[in-house]
CSV table of C-alpha atoms in Angstrom, one decimal:
chain,number,residue,atom,x,y,z
A,1,MET,CA,-55.5,-20.0,42.5
A,2,ALA,CA,-55.2,-23.8,42.1
A,3,ARG,CA,-58.3,-25.8,41.3
A,4,LYS,CA,-59.5,-28.5,43.8
A,5,GLY,CA,-59.4,-32.2,42.9
A,6,ILE,CA,-62.4,-33.6,41.0
A,7,LEU,CA,-63.8,-37.1,41.6
A,8,THR,CA,-63.9,-39.2,38.4
A,9,ALA,CA,-64.9,-42.7,37.5
A,10,GLY,CA,-62.0,-45.0,37.0
A,11,ASN,CA,-61.1,-48.7,36.6
A,12,ASP,CA,-59.1,-50.6,39.2
A,13,GLY,CA,-58.2,-53.5,36.9
A,14,THR,CA,-61.0,-55.8,38.2
A,15,GLY,CA,-63.7,-54.3,36.0
A,16,LYS,CA,-65.2,-52.4,38.9
A,17,LYS,CA,-65.6,-48.6,38.8
A,18,THR,CA,-63.7,-46.7,41.5
A,19,ASP,CA,-63.7,-43.1,42.5
A,20,LYS,CA,-60.3,-41.4,42.1
A,21,GLU,CA,-59.2,-37.8,42.7
A,22,THR,CA,-57.2,-36.1,39.9
A,23,PRO,CA,-54.3,-34.0,41.1
A,24,PRO,CA,-54.8,-30.3,40.9
A,25,ASP,CA,-53.3,-28.3,37.9
A,26,PRO,CA,-49.9,-26.8,38.6
A,27,ALA,CA,-49.9,-23.1,39.2
A,28,PRO,CA,-48.5,-21.2,36.2
A,29,GLU,CA,-45.1,-19.6,36.7
A,30,ARG,CA,-45.3,-15.9,36.9
A,31,VAL,CA,-42.6,-13.6,35.4
A,32,PRO,CA,-42.1,-10.6,37.7
A,33,ALA,CA,-43.5,-7.6,36.0
A,34,ARG,CA,-40.7,-5.4,37.5
A,35,ARG,CA,-37.9,-7.4,35.9
A,36,GLY,CA,-39.4,-7.2,32.4
A,37,ALA,CA,-40.1,-3.5,32.6
A,38,VAL,CA,-36.5,-2.7,33.9
A,39,GLY,CA,-35.0,-4.8,31.1
A,40,ALA,CA,-37.1,-3.0,28.4
A,41,LEU,CA,-36.2,0.4,29.9
A,42,GLN,CA,-32.5,-0.4,29.9
A,43,SER,CA,-32.6,-1.6,26.3
A,44,SER,CA,-34.5,1.6,25.3
A,45,LEU,CA,-32.0,3.8,27.1
A,46,THR,CA,-29.1,2.0,25.5
A,47,ARG,CA,-30.6,2.5,22.0
A,48,LEU,CA,-31.2,6.2,22.8
A,49,GLN,CA,-27.7,6.6,24.0
A,50,GLU,CA,-26.2,5.0,20.9
A,51,ASN,CA,-28.2,7.2,18.6
A,52,ALA,CA,-27.5,10.4,20.7
A,53,VAL,CA,-24.9,12.8,19.4
A,54,GLN,CA,-22.4,13.7,22.1
A,55,GLU,CA,-19.6,16.3,22.1
A,56,ILE,CA,-16.3,14.7,23.0
A,57,ASP,CA,-12.8,16.1,23.5
A,58,PRO,CA,-10.7,14.9,20.5
A,59,GLY,CA,-7.8,14.3,22.9
A,60,LEU,CA,-9.8,11.4,24.3
A,61,ILE,CA,-10.2,9.6,21.0
A,62,GLU,CA,-7.6,7.0,19.8
A,63,ASP,CA,-7.2,5.2,16.5
A,64,ALA,CA,-8.8,1.8,15.8
A,65,GLY,CA,-9.9,-0.3,12.8
A,66,PHE,CA,-7.9,-0.4,9.6
A,67,GLU,CA,-6.4,2.2,7.4
A,68,ASP,CA,-8.8,3.2,4.6
A,69,ARG,CA,-7.2,6.4,3.3
A,70,LEU,CA,-3.9,6.3,1.4
A,71,GLY,CA,-2.3,9.7,1.7
A,72,GLN,CA,-4.2,13.0,2.0
A,73,ASP,CA,-5.3,15.5,-0.6
A,74,SER,CA,-4.1,18.7,1.0
A,75,ALA,CA,-6.6,20.9,-1.0
A,76,ALA,CA,-9.6,18.7,-0.1
A,77,PHE,CA,-8.5,18.6,3.5
A,78,ALA,CA,-8.1,22.4,3.6
A,79,GLN,CA,-11.7,22.7,2.2
A,80,LEU,CA,-12.9,20.3,4.9
A,81,LYS,CA,-11.3,22.5,7.6
A,82,GLU,CA,-12.8,25.6,6.2
A,83,SER,CA,-16.2,24.1,6.1
A,84,LEU,CA,-16.0,22.8,9.7
A,85,SER,CA,-14.8,26.2,10.8
A,86,THR,CA,-17.5,28.1,9.0
A,87,TYR,CA,-20.6,25.9,9.3
A,88,GLY,CA,-19.6,23.5,12.2
A,89,GLN,CA,-19.7,19.7,12.1
A,90,GLN,CA,-22.9,18.5,10.4
A,91,VAL,CA,-22.1,14.7,10.3
A,92,PRO,CA,-21.1,13.0,13.5
A,93,VAL,CA,-18.2,10.5,13.6
A,94,LEU,CA,-18.7,7.0,15.1
A,95,LEU,CA,-16.8,5.9,18.2
A,96,ARG,CA,-16.7,3.0,20.5
A,97,PRO,CA,-15.6,2.9,24.2
A,98,HIS,CA,-12.0,2.0,24.6
A,99,ALA,CA,-11.6,-1.6,25.7
A,100,THR,CA,-9.1,-1.0,28.5
A,101,ARG,CA,-8.9,2.7,29.1
A,102,GLN,CA,-11.8,4.1,31.1
A,103,GLY,CA,-13.2,7.3,29.7
A,104,ARG,CA,-11.5,7.1,26.4
A,105,TYR,CA,-12.7,6.1,22.9
A,106,GLU,CA,-11.7,4.6,19.6
A,107,ILE,CA,-12.6,6.0,16.2
A,108,VAL,CA,-14.6,3.7,14.0
A,109,TYR,CA,-15.1,6.1,11.1
A,110,GLY,CA,-14.7,9.8,10.5
A,111,ARG,CA,-10.9,10.0,10.7
A,112,ARG,CA,-10.5,13.0,8.4
A,113,ARG,CA,-13.2,14.9,10.3
A,114,LEU,CA,-11.4,14.0,13.6
A,115,LYS,CA,-8.1,15.2,12.3
A,116,ALA,CA,-9.5,18.5,11.1
A,117,LEU,CA,-11.4,19.1,14.3
A,118,ARG,CA,-8.2,18.4,16.3
A,119,GLU,CA,-6.3,21.0,14.3
A,120,LEU,CA,-9.2,23.5,14.7
A,121,ARG,CA,-9.3,22.7,18.5
A,122,MET,CA,-13.0,22.0,18.3
A,123,PRO,CA,-15.0,19.3,20.1
A,124,VAL,CA,-16.0,16.2,18.1
A,125,LYS,CA,-19.7,15.4,17.6
A,126,ALA,CA,-19.9,11.7,17.8
A,127,MET,CA,-22.2,8.7,18.3
A,128,VAL,CA,-20.8,6.1,20.7
A,129,ARG,CA,-21.7,2.5,20.3
A,130,GLN,CA,-20.7,-0.8,21.9
A,131,LEU,CA,-19.0,-2.6,19.0
A,132,ASP,CA,-16.8,-5.7,19.1
A,133,ASP,CA,-14.0,-6.0,16.5
A,134,HIS,CA,-16.2,-7.8,14.0
A,135,ALA,CA,-18.9,-5.1,14.3
A,136,LEU,CA,-16.3,-2.4,14.0
A,137,VAL,CA,-15.0,-3.8,10.7
A,138,MET,CA,-18.6,-4.1,9.3
A,139,ALA,CA,-19.4,-0.6,10.3
A,140,GLN,CA,-16.2,0.9,8.9
A,141,GLY,CA,-16.6,-1.1,5.7
A,142,GLN,CA,-20.2,-0.2,5.2
A,143,GLU,CA,-19.4,3.5,5.8
A,144,ASN,CA,-16.6,3.3,3.2
A,145,THR,CA,-18.9,1.7,0.7
A,146,SER,CA,-21.3,4.6,0.9
A,147,ARG,CA,-18.5,7.1,0.2
A,148,GLN,CA,-18.1,7.9,-3.5
A,149,ASP,CA,-14.6,9.3,-3.2
A,150,LEU,CA,-12.9,6.1,-2.0
A,151,SER,CA,-10.6,4.9,-4.8
A,152,PHE,CA,-10.2,1.3,-6.0
A,153,ILE,CA,-6.7,0.9,-4.4
A,154,GLU,CA,-8.0,2.2,-1.1
A,155,LYS,CA,-10.8,-0.4,-1.1
A,156,ALA,CA,-8.3,-3.1,-2.2
A,157,SER,CA,-5.8,-2.1,0.5
A,158,PHE,CA,-8.6,-2.2,3.2
A,159,ALA,CA,-9.6,-5.7,2.0
A,160,ALA,CA,-6.0,-6.9,2.2
A,161,GLN,CA,-5.6,-5.5,5.7
A,162,LEU,CA,-8.7,-7.4,6.8
A,163,GLN,CA,-7.4,-10.6,5.3
A,164,ASP,CA,-4.1,-10.2,7.1
A,165,ALA,CA,-6.0,-9.7,10.3
A,166,GLY,CA,-7.6,-13.1,9.9
A,167,TYR,CA,-11.1,-12.2,8.7
A,168,ASP,CA,-12.7,-14.7,6.2
A,169,ARG,CA,-13.7,-13.7,2.7
A,170,ALA,CA,-17.4,-13.8,3.5
A,171,THR,CA,-16.9,-11.1,6.2
A,172,ILE,CA,-14.7,-9.0,4.0
A,173,ALA,CA,-17.1,-9.2,1.1
A,174,ALA,CA,-20.0,-8.2,3.4
A,175,ALA,CA,-18.0,-5.3,4.8
A,176,LEU,CA,-17.3,-3.9,1.4
A,177,SER,CA,-20.7,-4.8,-0.1
A,178,THR,CA,-19.0,-6.6,-3.0
A,179,ASP,CA,-19.2,-10.1,-4.6
A,180,GLN,CA,-16.6,-12.8,-4.4
A,181,PRO,CA,-15.1,-12.3,-7.9
A,182,MET,CA,-14.6,-8.6,-7.4
A,183,LEU,CA,-13.2,-9.3,-3.9
A,184,SER,CA,-10.6,-11.7,-5.4
A,185,ARG,CA,-9.4,-9.0,-7.7
A,186,MET,CA,-9.2,-6.5,-4.9
A,187,LEU,CA,-7.2,-9.0,-2.8
A,188,ARG,CA,-4.9,-9.8,-5.7
A,189,VAL,CA,-4.0,-6.1,-5.9
A,190,GLY,CA,-4.0,-5.2,-2.2
A,191,ALA,CA,-1.7,-8.1,-1.4
A,192,ALA,CA,0.7,-7.2,-4.1
A,193,PHE,CA,1.9,-4.0,-2.5
A,194,ASP,CA,2.9,-3.2,1.0
A,195,LEU,CA,1.2,-0.4,2.8
A,196,ALA,CA,4.3,1.8,3.0
A,197,PHE,CA,4.5,1.8,-0.8
A,198,LEU,CA,0.8,2.5,-1.3
A,199,ARG,CA,1.1,5.5,1.1
A,200,LYS,CA,3.7,7.0,-1.2
A,201,ILE,CA,1.5,6.6,-4.3
A,202,GLY,CA,-1.6,7.8,-2.5
A,203,SER,CA,-5.3,7.2,-3.4
A,204,ALA,CA,-4.7,7.6,-7.2
A,205,PRO,CA,-8.4,8.3,-7.8
A,206,GLY,CA,-8.1,8.2,-11.6
A,207,ILE,CA,-6.5,4.8,-11.7
A,208,GLY,CA,-8.8,1.9,-12.0
A,209,ARG,CA,-8.7,-1.8,-11.4
A,210,ASP,CA,-7.1,-2.9,-14.7
A,211,ARG,CA,-4.1,-0.6,-14.3
A,212,TRP,CA,-3.5,-1.7,-10.8
A,213,LEU,CA,-3.7,-5.4,-11.8
A,214,ALA,CA,-1.2,-4.7,-14.6
A,215,LEU,CA,1.2,-3.0,-12.1
A,216,ALA,CA,0.8,-6.0,-9.7
A,217,LYS,CA,1.8,-8.3,-12.6
A,218,LEU,CA,4.9,-6.1,-13.4
A,219,PHE,CA,5.9,-6.3,-9.7
A,220,GLU,CA,6.2,-10.1,-9.9
A,221,ASP,CA,9.6,-9.2,-11.4
A,222,GLN,CA,11.9,-8.1,-8.6
A,223,ALA,CA,14.0,-6.0,-10.9
A,224,ALA,CA,10.9,-4.1,-12.0
A,225,LYS,CA,9.8,-3.6,-8.4
A,226,SER,CA,13.2,-2.4,-7.5
A,227,ARG,CA,13.3,0.2,-10.4
A,228,ALA,CA,10.0,1.5,-9.3
A,229,GLY,CA,10.9,1.6,-5.6
A,230,ILE,CA,14.1,3.6,-6.3
A,231,PHE,CA,12.2,6.2,-8.2
A,232,THR,CA,9.8,6.8,-5.2
A,233,ARG,CA,12.8,8.1,-3.2
A,234,ARG,CA,13.7,10.8,-5.7
A,235,PRO,CA,12.7,14.5,-5.0
A,236,GLU,CA,10.8,14.9,-8.3
A,237,PHE,CA,8.5,12.0,-7.3
A,238,CYS,CA,7.1,13.9,-4.4
A,239,GLY,CA,6.1,16.9,-6.6
A,240,LEU,CA,3.7,14.8,-8.6
A,241,ASP,CA,0.0,14.3,-7.8
A,242,SER,CA,-1.2,10.9,-6.9
A,243,ASP,CA,-2.3,9.7,-10.4
A,244,ALA,CA,1.0,11.0,-11.9
A,245,ARG,CA,3.0,9.1,-9.2
A,246,PHE,CA,1.3,5.9,-10.2
A,247,GLU,CA,2.0,6.5,-13.9
A,248,ALA,CA,5.6,7.3,-13.2
A,249,VAL,CA,6.1,4.2,-11.2
A,250,PHE,CA,4.3,2.1,-13.9
A,251,GLU,CA,6.6,3.5,-16.6
A,252,ARG,CA,9.7,2.7,-14.7
A,253,ALA,CA,8.5,-0.8,-13.8
A,254,SER,CA,7.7,-1.3,-17.5
A,255,ARG,CA,11.2,-0.4,-18.7
A,256,LYS,CA,13.3,-3.2,-20.2
A,257,PRO,CA,16.8,-3.2,-18.6
A,258,GLU,CA,19.4,-2.2,-21.1
A,259,PRO,CA,21.7,-5.0,-22.0
A,260,ALA,CA,25.2,-4.5,-20.7
A,261,PRO,CA,27.7,-3.8,-23.5
A,262,ALA,CA,29.7,-6.8,-24.5
A,263,ARG,CA,33.2,-6.5,-23.3
A,264,LYS,CA,35.7,-6.9,-26.0
A,265,ALA,CA,38.9,-8.7,-25.3
A,266,PRO,CA,41.8,-6.3,-25.1
A,267,ALA,CA,43.9,-6.1,-28.3
A,268,ARG,CA,47.1,-8.1,-28.1
A,269,ALA,CA,50.4,-6.3,-28.4
A,270,GLN,CA,52.2,-6.9,-31.6
A,271,PRO,CA,56.1,-7.0,-31.3
A,272,LEU,CA,58.2,-5.0,-33.6
A,273,ARG,CA,61.5,-6.7,-34.2
A,274,ALA,CA,65.0,-5.7,-35.4
A,275,PRO,CA,66.5,-7.8,-38.3
A,276,ASP,CA,68.3,-9.9,-35.6
A,277,GLY,CA,64.9,-10.7,-34.0
A,278,LYS,CA,65.3,-8.5,-31.0
A,279,VAL,CA,62.0,-6.9,-29.9
A,280,LEU,CA,62.5,-3.1,-30.3
A,281,ALA,CA,58.9,-2.1,-29.4
A,282,GLU,CA,55.3,-3.2,-29.0
A,283,ILE,CA,52.4,-1.8,-31.0
A,284,ARG,CA,48.8,-2.1,-29.9
A,285,ALA,CA,45.7,-1.1,-32.0
A,286,ASN,CA,42.1,-0.8,-30.7
A,287,THR,CA,39.1,1.4,-31.3
A,288,GLY,CA,40.7,4.2,-29.3
A,289,GLY,CA,43.8,4.4,-31.6
A,290,VAL,CA,47.3,3.0,-31.8
A,291,THR,CA,49.8,2.8,-29.0
A,292,LEU,CA,53.5,2.3,-29.4
A,293,ARG,CA,55.5,1.1,-26.4
A,294,VAL,CA,59.3,1.0,-26.2
A,295,PRO,CA,60.6,-0.7,-23.1
A,296,ALA,CA,63.1,1.6,-21.5
A,297,ARG,CA,65.0,-1.1,-19.7
A,298,GLU,CA,66.0,-3.1,-22.8
A,299,SER,CA,66.2,-0.3,-25.4
A,300,GLY,CA,69.7,1.0,-24.5
A,301,GLY,CA,68.5,4.6,-24.9
A,302,PHE,CA,66.5,4.0,-28.1
A,303,ASP,CA,63.3,5.1,-26.2
A,304,ARG,CA,64.7,8.5,-25.4
A,305,TRP,CA,66.0,9.0,-29.0
A,306,LEU,CA,62.6,8.0,-30.4
A,307,HIS,CA,60.9,10.4,-28.1
A,308,ASP,CA,63.1,13.3,-29.3
A,309,GLN,CA,62.7,12.4,-33.0
A,310,ALA,CA,59.0,11.4,-32.7
A,311,GLU,CA,57.6,14.5,-34.5
A,312,THR,CA,60.1,14.2,-37.4
A,313,ILE,CA,59.5,10.5,-37.8
A,314,ILE,CA,55.7,10.8,-37.6
A,315,ASN,CA,55.7,13.5,-40.2
A,316,ASP,CA,57.8,11.4,-42.5
A,317,LEU,CA,55.5,8.4,-42.0
A,318,HIS,CA,52.4,10.5,-42.6
A,319,ALA,CA,53.9,11.9,-45.9
A,320,ARG,CA,54.6,8.4,-47.1
A,321,TRP,CA,51.0,7.4,-46.2
A,322,GLN,CA,49.6,10.4,-48.2
A,323,ASP,CA,51.8,9.5,-51.2
A,324,GLU,CA,50.6,5.9,-51.2
A,325,ARG,CA,47.0,7.0,-51.0
A,326,ALA,CA,47.6,9.4,-54.0
A,327,GLU,CA,49.1,6.5,-56.0
A,328,ASP,CA,46.1,4.3,-55.2
A,329,ASP,CA,43.7,7.0,-56.4
C-alpha cells in the first residue's frame, strides 16, 4: 500500500518557509509468483529429461557430427557385440533431436555401440539433449578425449575435419582438450591425408605422432604419394593389420625411384666392300653379338650362296681365330 504525502518545511525562494507535500513512493513492481514457479519447474523437467536414459529404436537414429573412427577392429567389435548381447548396454549413447525430422534423432557419440545394437536388433539406451552444432562438437570431442583407445591419427583427422568445417582453433583445442602447439601438429598431419586414404590405413594404434609427421613430409613429393597410393590397391595390402599397413605405405613412399637405364645409341653398321669398292654386306656389333647383313637385291645371288656355305665358312673362320690365339699364347 502506498504511503500518504507528508507535509514538510520548504523554501519558496523568498526566504519564507512554506508547507509542501512530497509525492508518495511508487509502488514496487511485483513479479507474478506463478510465472517464476512455472519457469523453474520447466527448467527442472528439462534437466531431468536430458539426464534420463531412454530406450530408442535404432532405426530412428541418424549420423551426425564428424568421423572419429578410422576403420574398425573386427575382433574388438565382435567382443563389443558379445558383451552387449550377454550383459546388455551399460553405458548410454548421447543423441540430439533431429533438426528437421520430427521424432528422429542424431548420434553425438556412441557410434560403435549403436552399430552393434543395430546388428543385434536391440533398442538403444540413450540420453537426449538439445545441442546446437557447436555444443555437439564439444560433446563429441570431450567424449573422445576421455577414451584411451583413440589413436593419434584419429584425433588428428577429427581436428582436420573440424577445421574444414570452419571451426576456429580455440574451439578445436577445447574440444580435444589440447594446447595450441599440439593442435598445430595434429592439423599438420590431419590435413596432409584425405579421409579416404586414412580409412584404408585405419587407426594404426601403434603409430605415434613423429611417424605420421614423417609420412606427411614424404607425401609432399607427389611421386612418393603415388607409389604409396598404388600399393593400397593391391590385395596383399588388405591382409595386413592397421599398423602394418602404415609401415608398408611408409616403406613404399620412402623408396628412391630407380634411375632409368641410359639408352645407348645403336651401333652403326660397318660396310664390307669388295676390292672394287662395292658394298657386299654390312656388319653390326653390339652387346648382344654380331650381325651380318647381305642385301638380297644388290647381291646377285651372293646372299643365297653365303647362306648355303655359312656353316663351312664360320668353321674356317673359327679355326683361324683359334690358331691366331695359340700363336699369341
